Coordinates of N, CA and C in Angstrom, one line a residue:
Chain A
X1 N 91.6 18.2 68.3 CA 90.2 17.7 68.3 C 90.2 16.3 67.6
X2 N 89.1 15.8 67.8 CA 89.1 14.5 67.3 C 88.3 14.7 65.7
X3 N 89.0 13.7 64.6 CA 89.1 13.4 63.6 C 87.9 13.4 63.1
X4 N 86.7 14.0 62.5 CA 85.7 13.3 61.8 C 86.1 13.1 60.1
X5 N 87.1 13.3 59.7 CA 87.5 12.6 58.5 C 86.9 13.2 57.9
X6 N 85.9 13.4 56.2 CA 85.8 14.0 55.3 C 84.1 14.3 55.1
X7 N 83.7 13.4 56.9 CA 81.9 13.2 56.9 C 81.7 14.2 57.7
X8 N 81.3 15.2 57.9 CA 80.7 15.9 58.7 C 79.5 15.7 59.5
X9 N 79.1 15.5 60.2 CA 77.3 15.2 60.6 C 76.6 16.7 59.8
X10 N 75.8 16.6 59.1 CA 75.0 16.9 58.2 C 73.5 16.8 59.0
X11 N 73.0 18.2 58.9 CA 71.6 18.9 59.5 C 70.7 19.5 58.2
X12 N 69.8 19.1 57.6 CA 68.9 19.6 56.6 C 67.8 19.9 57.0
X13 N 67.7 21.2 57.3 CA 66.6 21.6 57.4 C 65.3 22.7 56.4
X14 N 63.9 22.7 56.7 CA 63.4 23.5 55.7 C 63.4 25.0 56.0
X15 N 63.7 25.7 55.0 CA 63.5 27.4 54.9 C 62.4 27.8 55.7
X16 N 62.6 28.5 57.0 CA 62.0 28.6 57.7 C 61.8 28.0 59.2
X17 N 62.0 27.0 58.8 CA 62.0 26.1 60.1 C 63.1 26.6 61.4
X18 N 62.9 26.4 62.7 CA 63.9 26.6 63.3 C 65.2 25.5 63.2
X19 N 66.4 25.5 63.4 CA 67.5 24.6 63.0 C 68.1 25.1 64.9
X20 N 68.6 23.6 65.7 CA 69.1 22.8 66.5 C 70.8 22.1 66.0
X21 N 71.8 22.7 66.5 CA 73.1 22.4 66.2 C 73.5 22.3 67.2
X22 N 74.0 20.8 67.6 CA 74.3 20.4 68.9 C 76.4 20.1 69.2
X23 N 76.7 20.5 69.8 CA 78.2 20.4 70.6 C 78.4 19.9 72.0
X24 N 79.3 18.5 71.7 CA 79.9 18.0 73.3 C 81.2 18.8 73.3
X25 N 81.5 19.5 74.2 CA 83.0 19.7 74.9 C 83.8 18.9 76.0
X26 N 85.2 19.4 75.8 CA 85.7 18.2 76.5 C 86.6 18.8 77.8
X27 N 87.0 20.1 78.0 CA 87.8 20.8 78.8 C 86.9 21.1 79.8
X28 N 86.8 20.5 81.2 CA 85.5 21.3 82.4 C 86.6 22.3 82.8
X29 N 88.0 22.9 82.3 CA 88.4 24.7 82.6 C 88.0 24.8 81.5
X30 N 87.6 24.6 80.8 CA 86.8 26.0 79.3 C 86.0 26.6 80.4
X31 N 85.7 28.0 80.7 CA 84.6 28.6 80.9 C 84.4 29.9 79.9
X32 N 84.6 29.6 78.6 CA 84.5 30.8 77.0 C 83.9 29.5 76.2
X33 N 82.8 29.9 75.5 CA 82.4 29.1 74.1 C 81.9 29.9 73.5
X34 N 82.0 29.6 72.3 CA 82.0 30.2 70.5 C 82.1 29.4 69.8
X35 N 80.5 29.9 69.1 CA 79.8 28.9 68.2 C 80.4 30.1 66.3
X36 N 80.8 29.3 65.7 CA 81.7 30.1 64.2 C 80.5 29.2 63.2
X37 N 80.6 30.1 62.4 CA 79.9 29.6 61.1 C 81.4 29.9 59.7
X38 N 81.5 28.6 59.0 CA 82.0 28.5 58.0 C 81.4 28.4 57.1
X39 N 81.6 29.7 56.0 CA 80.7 29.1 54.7 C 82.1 28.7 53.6
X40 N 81.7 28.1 52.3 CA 82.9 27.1 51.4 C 84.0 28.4 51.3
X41 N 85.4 27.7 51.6 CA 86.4 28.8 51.5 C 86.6 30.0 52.1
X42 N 86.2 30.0 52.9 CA 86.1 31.4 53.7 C 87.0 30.6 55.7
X43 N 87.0 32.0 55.8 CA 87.7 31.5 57.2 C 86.0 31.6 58.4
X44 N 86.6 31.0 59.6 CA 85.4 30.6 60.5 C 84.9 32.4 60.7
X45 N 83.7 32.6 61.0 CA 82.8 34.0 61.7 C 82.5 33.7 62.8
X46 N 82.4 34.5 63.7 CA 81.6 34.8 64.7 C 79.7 34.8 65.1
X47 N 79.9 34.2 66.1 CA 78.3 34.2 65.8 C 77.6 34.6 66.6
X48 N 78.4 33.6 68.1 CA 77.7 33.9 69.2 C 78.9 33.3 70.3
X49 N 78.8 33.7 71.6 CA 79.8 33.3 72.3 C 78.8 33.3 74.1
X50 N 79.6 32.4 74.6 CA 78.6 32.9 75.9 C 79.6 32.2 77.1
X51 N 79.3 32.6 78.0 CA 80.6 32.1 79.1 C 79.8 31.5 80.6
X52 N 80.8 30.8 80.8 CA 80.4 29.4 81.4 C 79.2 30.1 83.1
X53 N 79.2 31.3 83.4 CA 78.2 31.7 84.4 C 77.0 32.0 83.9
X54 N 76.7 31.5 82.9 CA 75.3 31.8 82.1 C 75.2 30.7 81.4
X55 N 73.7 30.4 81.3 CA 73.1 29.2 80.6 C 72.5 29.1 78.9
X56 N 72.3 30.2 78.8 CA 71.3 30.6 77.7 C 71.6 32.1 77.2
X57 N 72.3 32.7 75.8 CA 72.3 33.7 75.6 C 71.4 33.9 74.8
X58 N 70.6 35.2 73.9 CA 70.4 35.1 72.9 C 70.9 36.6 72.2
X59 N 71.0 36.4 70.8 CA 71.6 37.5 69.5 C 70.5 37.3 68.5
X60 N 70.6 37.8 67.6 CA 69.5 38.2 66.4 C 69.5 36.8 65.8
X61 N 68.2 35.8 65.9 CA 68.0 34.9 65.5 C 68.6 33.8 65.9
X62 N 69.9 34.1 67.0 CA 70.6 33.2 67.3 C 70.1 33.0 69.2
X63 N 70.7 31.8 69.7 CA 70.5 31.5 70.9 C 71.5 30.2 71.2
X64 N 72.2 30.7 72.0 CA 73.2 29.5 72.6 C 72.4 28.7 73.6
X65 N 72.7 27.1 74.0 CA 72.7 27.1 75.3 C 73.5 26.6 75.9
X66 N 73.9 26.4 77.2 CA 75.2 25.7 77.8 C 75.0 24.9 79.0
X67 N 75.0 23.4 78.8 CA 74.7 22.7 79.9 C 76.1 21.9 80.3
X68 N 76.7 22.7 81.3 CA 77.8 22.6 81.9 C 77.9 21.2 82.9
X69 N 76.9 20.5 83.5 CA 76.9 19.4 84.2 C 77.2 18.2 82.9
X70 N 76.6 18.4 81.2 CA 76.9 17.2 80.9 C 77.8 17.8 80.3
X71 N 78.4 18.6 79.7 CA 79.7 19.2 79.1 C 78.4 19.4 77.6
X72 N 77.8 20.2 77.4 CA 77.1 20.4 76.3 C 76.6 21.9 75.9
X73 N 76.8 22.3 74.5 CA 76.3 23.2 74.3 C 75.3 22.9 72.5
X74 N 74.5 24.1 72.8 CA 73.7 23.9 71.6 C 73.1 25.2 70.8
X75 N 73.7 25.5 69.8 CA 73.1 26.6 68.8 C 71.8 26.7 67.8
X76 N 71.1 27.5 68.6 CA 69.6 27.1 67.5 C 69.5 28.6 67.4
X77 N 69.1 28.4 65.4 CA 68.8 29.2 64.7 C 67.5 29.6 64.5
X78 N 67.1 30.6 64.5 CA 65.1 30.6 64.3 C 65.0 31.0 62.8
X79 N 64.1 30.7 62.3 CA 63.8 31.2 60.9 C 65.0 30.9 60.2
X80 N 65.7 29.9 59.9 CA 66.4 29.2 58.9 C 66.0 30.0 57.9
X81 N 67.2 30.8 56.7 CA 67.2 31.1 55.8 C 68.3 30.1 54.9
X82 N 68.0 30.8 53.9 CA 69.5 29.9 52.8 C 70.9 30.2 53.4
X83 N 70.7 31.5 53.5 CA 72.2 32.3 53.8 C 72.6 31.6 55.2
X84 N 71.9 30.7 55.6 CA 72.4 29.9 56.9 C 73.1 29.0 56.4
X85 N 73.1 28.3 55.1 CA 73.6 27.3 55.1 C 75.4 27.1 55.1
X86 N 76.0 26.5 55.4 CA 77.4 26.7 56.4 C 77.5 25.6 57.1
X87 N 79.5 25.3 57.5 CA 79.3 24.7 58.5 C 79.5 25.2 60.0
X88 N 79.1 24.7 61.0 CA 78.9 25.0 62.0 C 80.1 24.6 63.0
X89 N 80.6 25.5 63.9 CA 81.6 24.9 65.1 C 81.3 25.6 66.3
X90 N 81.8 24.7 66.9 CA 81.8 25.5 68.7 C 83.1 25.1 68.9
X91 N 83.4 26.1 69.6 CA 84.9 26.1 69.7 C 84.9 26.6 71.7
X92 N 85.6 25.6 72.0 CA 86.2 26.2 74.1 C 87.5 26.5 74.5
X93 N 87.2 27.8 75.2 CA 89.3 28.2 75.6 C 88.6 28.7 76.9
X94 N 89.6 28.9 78.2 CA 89.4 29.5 79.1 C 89.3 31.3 78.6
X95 N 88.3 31.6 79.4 CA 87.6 33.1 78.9 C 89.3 34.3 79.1
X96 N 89.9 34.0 79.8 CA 91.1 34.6 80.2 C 92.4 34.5 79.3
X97 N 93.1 35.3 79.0 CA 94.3 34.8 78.6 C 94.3 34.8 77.1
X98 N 95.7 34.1 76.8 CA 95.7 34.1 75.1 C 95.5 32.4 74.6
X99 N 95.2 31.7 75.3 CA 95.0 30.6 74.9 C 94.3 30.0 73.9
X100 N 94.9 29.1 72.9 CA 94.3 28.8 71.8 C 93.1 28.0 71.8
X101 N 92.0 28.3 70.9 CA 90.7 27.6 70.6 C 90.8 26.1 70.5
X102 N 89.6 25.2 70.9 CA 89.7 23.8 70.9 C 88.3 23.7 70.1
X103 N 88.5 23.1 68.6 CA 87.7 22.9 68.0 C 86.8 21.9 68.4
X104 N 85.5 21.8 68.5 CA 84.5 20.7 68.4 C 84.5 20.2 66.8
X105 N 83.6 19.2 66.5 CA 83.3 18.3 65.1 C 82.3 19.7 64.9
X106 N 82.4 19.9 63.6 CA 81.6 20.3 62.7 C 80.5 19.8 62.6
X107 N 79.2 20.7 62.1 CA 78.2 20.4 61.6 C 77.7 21.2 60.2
X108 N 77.3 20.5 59.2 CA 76.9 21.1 57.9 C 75.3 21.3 58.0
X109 N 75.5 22.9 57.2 CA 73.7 22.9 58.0 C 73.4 23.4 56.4
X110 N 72.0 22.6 55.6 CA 71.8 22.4 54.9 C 70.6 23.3 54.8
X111 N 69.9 24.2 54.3 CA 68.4 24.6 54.2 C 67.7 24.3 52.7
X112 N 66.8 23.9 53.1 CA 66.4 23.8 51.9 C 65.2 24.3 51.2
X113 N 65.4 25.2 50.5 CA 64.2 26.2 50.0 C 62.9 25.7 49.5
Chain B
X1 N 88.4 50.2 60.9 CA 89.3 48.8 61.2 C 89.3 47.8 60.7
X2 N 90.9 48.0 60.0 CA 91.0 46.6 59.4 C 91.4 45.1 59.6
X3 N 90.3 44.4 59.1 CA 90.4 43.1 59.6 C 91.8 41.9 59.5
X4 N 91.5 41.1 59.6 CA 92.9 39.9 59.7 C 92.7 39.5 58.1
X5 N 93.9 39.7 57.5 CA 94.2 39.6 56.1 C 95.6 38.6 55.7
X6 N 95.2 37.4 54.7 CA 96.1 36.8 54.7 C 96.2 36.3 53.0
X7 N 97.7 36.2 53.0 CA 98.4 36.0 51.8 C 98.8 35.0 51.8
X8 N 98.8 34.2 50.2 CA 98.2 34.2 49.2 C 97.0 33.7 49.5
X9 N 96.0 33.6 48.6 CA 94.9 33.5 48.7 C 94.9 31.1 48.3
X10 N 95.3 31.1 47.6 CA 95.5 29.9 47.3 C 97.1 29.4 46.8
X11 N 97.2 28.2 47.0 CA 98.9 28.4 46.0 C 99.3 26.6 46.2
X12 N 99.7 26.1 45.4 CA 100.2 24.5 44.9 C 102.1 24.6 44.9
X13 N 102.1 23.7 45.9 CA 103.7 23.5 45.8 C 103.4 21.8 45.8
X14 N 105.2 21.4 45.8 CA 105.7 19.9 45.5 C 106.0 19.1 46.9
X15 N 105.9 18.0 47.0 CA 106.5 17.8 48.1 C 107.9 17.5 48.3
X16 N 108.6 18.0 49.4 CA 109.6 18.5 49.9 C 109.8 19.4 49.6
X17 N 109.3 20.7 49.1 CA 108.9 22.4 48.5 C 108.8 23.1 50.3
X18 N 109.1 24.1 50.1 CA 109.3 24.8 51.3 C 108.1 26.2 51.1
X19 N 107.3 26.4 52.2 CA 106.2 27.6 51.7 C 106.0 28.7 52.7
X20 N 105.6 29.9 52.4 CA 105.9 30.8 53.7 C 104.2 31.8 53.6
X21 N 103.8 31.3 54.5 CA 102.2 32.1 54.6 C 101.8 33.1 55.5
X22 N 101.3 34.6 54.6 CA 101.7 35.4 55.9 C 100.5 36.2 56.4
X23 N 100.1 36.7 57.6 CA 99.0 37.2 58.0 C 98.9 38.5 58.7
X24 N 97.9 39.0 58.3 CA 98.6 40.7 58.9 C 97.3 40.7 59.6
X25 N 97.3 41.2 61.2 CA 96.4 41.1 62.5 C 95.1 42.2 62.2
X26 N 94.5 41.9 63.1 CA 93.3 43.1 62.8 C 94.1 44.3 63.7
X27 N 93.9 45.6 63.3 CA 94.3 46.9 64.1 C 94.2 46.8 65.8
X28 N 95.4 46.7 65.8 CA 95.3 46.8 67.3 C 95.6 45.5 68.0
X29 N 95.6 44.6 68.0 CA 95.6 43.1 68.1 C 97.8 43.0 68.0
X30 N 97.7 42.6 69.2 CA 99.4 42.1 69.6 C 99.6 40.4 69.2
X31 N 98.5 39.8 69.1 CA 98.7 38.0 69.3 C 97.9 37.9 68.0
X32 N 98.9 36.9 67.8 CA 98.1 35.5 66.1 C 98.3 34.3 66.2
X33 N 97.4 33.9 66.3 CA 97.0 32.1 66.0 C 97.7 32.1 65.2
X34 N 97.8 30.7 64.9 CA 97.9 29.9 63.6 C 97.0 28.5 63.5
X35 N 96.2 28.6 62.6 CA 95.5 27.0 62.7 C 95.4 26.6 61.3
X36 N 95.5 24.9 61.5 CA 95.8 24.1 60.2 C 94.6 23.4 60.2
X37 N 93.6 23.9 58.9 CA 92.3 22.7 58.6 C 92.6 21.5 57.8
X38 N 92.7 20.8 57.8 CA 92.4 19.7 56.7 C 90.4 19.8 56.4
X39 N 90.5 18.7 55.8 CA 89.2 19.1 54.7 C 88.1 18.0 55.4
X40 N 87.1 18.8 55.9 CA 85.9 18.2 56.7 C 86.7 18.1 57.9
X41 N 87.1 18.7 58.6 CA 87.7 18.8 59.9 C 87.9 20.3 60.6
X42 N 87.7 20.5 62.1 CA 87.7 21.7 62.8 C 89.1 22.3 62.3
X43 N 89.3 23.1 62.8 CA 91.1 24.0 62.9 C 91.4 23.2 63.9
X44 N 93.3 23.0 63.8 CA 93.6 22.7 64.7 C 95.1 23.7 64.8
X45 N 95.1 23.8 66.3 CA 96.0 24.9 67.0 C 97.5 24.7 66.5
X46 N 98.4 25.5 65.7 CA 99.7 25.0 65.6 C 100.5 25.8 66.1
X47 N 100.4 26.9 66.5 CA 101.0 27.6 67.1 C 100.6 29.3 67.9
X48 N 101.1 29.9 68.7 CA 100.2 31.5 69.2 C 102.0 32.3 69.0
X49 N 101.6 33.6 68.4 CA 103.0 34.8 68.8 C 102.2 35.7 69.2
X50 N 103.1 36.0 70.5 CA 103.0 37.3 71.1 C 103.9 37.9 71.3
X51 N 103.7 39.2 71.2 CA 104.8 40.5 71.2 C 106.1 39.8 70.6
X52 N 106.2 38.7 69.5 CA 107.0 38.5 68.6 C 107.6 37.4 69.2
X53 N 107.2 36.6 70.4 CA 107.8 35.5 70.6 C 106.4 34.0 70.4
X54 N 106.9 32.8 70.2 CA 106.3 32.3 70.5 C 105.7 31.4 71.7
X55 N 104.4 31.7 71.9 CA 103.5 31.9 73.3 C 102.8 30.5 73.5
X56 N 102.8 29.2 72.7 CA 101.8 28.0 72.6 C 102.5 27.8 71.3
X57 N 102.4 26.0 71.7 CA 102.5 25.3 70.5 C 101.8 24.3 70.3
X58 N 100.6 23.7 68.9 CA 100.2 22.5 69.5 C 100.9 21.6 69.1
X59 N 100.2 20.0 68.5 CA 101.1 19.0 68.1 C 101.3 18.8 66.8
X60 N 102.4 19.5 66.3 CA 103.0 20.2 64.8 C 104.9 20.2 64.8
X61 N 105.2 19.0 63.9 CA 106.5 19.0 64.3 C 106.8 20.7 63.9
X62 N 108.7 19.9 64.6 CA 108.9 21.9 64.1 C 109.5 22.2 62.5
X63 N 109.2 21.4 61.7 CA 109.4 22.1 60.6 C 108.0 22.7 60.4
X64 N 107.0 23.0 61.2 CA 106.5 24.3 61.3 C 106.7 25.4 61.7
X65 N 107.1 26.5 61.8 CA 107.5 27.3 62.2 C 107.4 28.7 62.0
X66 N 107.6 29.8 62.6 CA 107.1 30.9 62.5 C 107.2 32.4 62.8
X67 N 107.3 33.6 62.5 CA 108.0 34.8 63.4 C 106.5 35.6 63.7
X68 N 106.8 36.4 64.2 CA 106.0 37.4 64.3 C 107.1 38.9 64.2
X69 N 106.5 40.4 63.0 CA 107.0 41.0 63.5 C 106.5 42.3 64.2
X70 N 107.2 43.4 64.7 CA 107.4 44.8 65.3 C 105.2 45.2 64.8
X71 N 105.3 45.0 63.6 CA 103.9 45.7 63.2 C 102.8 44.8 63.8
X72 N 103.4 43.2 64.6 CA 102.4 42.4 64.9 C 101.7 41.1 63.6
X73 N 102.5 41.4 62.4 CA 101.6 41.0 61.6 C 102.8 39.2 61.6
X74 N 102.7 38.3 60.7 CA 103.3 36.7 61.3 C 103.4 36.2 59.8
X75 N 103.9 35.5 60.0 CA 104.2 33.9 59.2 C 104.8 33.2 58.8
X76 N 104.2 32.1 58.5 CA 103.9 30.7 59.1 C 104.8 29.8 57.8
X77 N 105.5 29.4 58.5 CA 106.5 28.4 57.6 C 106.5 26.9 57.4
X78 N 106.7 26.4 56.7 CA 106.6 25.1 56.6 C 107.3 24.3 55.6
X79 N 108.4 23.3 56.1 CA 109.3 23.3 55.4 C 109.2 21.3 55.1
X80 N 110.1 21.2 54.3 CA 109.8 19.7 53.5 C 108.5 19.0 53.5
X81 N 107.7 19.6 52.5 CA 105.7 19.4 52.5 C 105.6 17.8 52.1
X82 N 104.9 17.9 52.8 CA 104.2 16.6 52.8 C 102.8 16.3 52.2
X83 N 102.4 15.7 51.4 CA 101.2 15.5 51.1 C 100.1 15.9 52.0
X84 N 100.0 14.9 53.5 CA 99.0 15.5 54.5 C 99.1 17.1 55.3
X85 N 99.8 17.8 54.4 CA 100.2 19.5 54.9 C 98.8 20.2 53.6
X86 N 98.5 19.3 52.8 CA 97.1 20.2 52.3 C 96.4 20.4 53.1
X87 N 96.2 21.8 53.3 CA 95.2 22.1 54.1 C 94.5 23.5 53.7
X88 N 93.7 24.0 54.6 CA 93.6 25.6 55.2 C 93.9 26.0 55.4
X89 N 94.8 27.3 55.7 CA 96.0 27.6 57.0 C 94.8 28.9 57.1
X90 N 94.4 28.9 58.5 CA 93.8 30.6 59.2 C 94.7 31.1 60.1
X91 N 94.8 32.0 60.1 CA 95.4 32.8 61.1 C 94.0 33.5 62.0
X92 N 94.4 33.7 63.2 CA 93.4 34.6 64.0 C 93.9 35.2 64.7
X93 N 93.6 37.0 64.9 CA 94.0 37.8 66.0 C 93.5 38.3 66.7
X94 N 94.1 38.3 68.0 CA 93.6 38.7 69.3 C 94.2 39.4 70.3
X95 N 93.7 40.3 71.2 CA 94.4 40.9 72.5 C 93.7 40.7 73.5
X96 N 95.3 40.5 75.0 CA 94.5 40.4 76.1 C 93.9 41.0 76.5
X97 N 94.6 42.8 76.0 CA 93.9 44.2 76.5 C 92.3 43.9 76.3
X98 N 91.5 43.4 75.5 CA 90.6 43.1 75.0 C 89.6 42.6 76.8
X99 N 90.4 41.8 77.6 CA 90.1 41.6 78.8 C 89.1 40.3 78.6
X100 N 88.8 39.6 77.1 CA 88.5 38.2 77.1 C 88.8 37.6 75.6
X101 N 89.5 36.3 75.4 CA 89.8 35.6 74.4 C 88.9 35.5 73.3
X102 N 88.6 36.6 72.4 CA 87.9 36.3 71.3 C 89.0 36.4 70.4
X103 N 88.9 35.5 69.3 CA 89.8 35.6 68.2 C 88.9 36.0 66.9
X104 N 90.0 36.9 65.8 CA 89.3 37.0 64.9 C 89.7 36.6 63.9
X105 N 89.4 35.9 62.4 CA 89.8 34.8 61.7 C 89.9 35.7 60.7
X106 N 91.4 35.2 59.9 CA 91.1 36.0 58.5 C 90.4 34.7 57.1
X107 N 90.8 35.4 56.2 CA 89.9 33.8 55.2 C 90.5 32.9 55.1
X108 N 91.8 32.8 55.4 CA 92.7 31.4 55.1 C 93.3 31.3 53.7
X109 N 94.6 30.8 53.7 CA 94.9 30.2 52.4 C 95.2 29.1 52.3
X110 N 94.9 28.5 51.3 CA 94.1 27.2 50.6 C 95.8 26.5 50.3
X111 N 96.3 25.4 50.6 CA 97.2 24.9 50.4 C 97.1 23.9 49.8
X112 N 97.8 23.2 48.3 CA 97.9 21.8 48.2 C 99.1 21.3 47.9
X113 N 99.4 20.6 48.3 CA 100.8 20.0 48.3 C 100.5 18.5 46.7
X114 N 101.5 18.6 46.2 CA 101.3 17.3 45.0 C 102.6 16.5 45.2

């Protein structure tokens, strides 16, 4: 993946508010994405994942969406808590096979109580 | 079921020091990633073992290197360190039987090289 060096793009939002975490991909064979939440020191989680014949999933406060014409996906949180705060990835591999993850740039999602 | 667990938790070597990091798969899981974070940066792919060979490599000279054994569980070698080898190291495990590529991440261990 490409370098963002030691800046992360940085999302602050208020406790409560909904929170918008946006990802470009770059493989048009990805049809698997997975959005991971990293909190400090810990390895990536699982969050949400959705595959390229669907536009829009949704999970418990979570909601993917996937706009496959501009190579774009986007994870919005509802009700922003603290415990959201983390960084954020989307990650694309073809849904098949053992092929390894292609990380997107991180995003640090900030809440602020 | 137990998850993807990895040793040591943190650890400081020298450079040109040789280090061996090892990851034991979640239950049931035949394949392990391997991914190298540097600091404010995604994972990046260094290598996949399956059924004890290696299946993918990304762009990691080969004094990276690595086994996988019989139990499924791996690790990840790395030999004459380099300052830019501080990193994260995660391992993730996965199966095809599974019928789609989800991987599962264990916490990583924390590398620094001096």
């Amino acid at each position: 993946g490409e370098s963002v060096g030691l800046h992360l793009p940085t999302l602050s939002v208020q406790e409560g508010d909904n929170s918008i975490i946006n990802c470009a991909y770059s493989n048009s064979a990805s049809d698997y994405f997975i959005w991971y939440k990293q909190e400090s020191g810990k390895g990536p989680q699982f969050i949400i994942d959705i595959r390229s014949n669907m536009d829009k999933r949704q999970g418990q406060r979570v909601t993917v969406l996937l706009n496959k014409t501009v190579k774009h996906l986007s994870l919005q949180i509802a009700a922003t808590q603290p415990g959201d705060s983390a960084v954020y990835f989307c990650a694309e591999t073809p849904f098949r096979g053992n092929t390894p993850l292609v990380f997107g740039k991180g995003t640090r999602l900030s809440v602020i109580a | 079921e137990t998850g993807v667990t990895q040793s040591p938790t943190h650890l400081i070597k020298t450079r040109g020091q040789q280090v061996t990091l090892r990851c034991s798969s979640q239950s049931g899981h035949n394949t392990v990633s391997w991914y190298q974070q540097a600091l404010g940066q995604g994972p990046q792919f260094i290598f996949q073992y399956y059924r004890e060979e290696e299946n993918g490599r990304g762009n990691f000279p080969p004094r990276f290197s690595g086994l996988q054994f019989p139990n499924y569980s791996s690790e990840l070698n790395v030999n004459a360190l380099e300052l830019d080898d501080s990193a994260l190291y995660l391992c993730a495990s996965s199966t095809p039987l599974l019928g789609y590529n989800e991987q599962f991440f264990g916490p990583g261990t924390r590398l620094t090289v001096l």
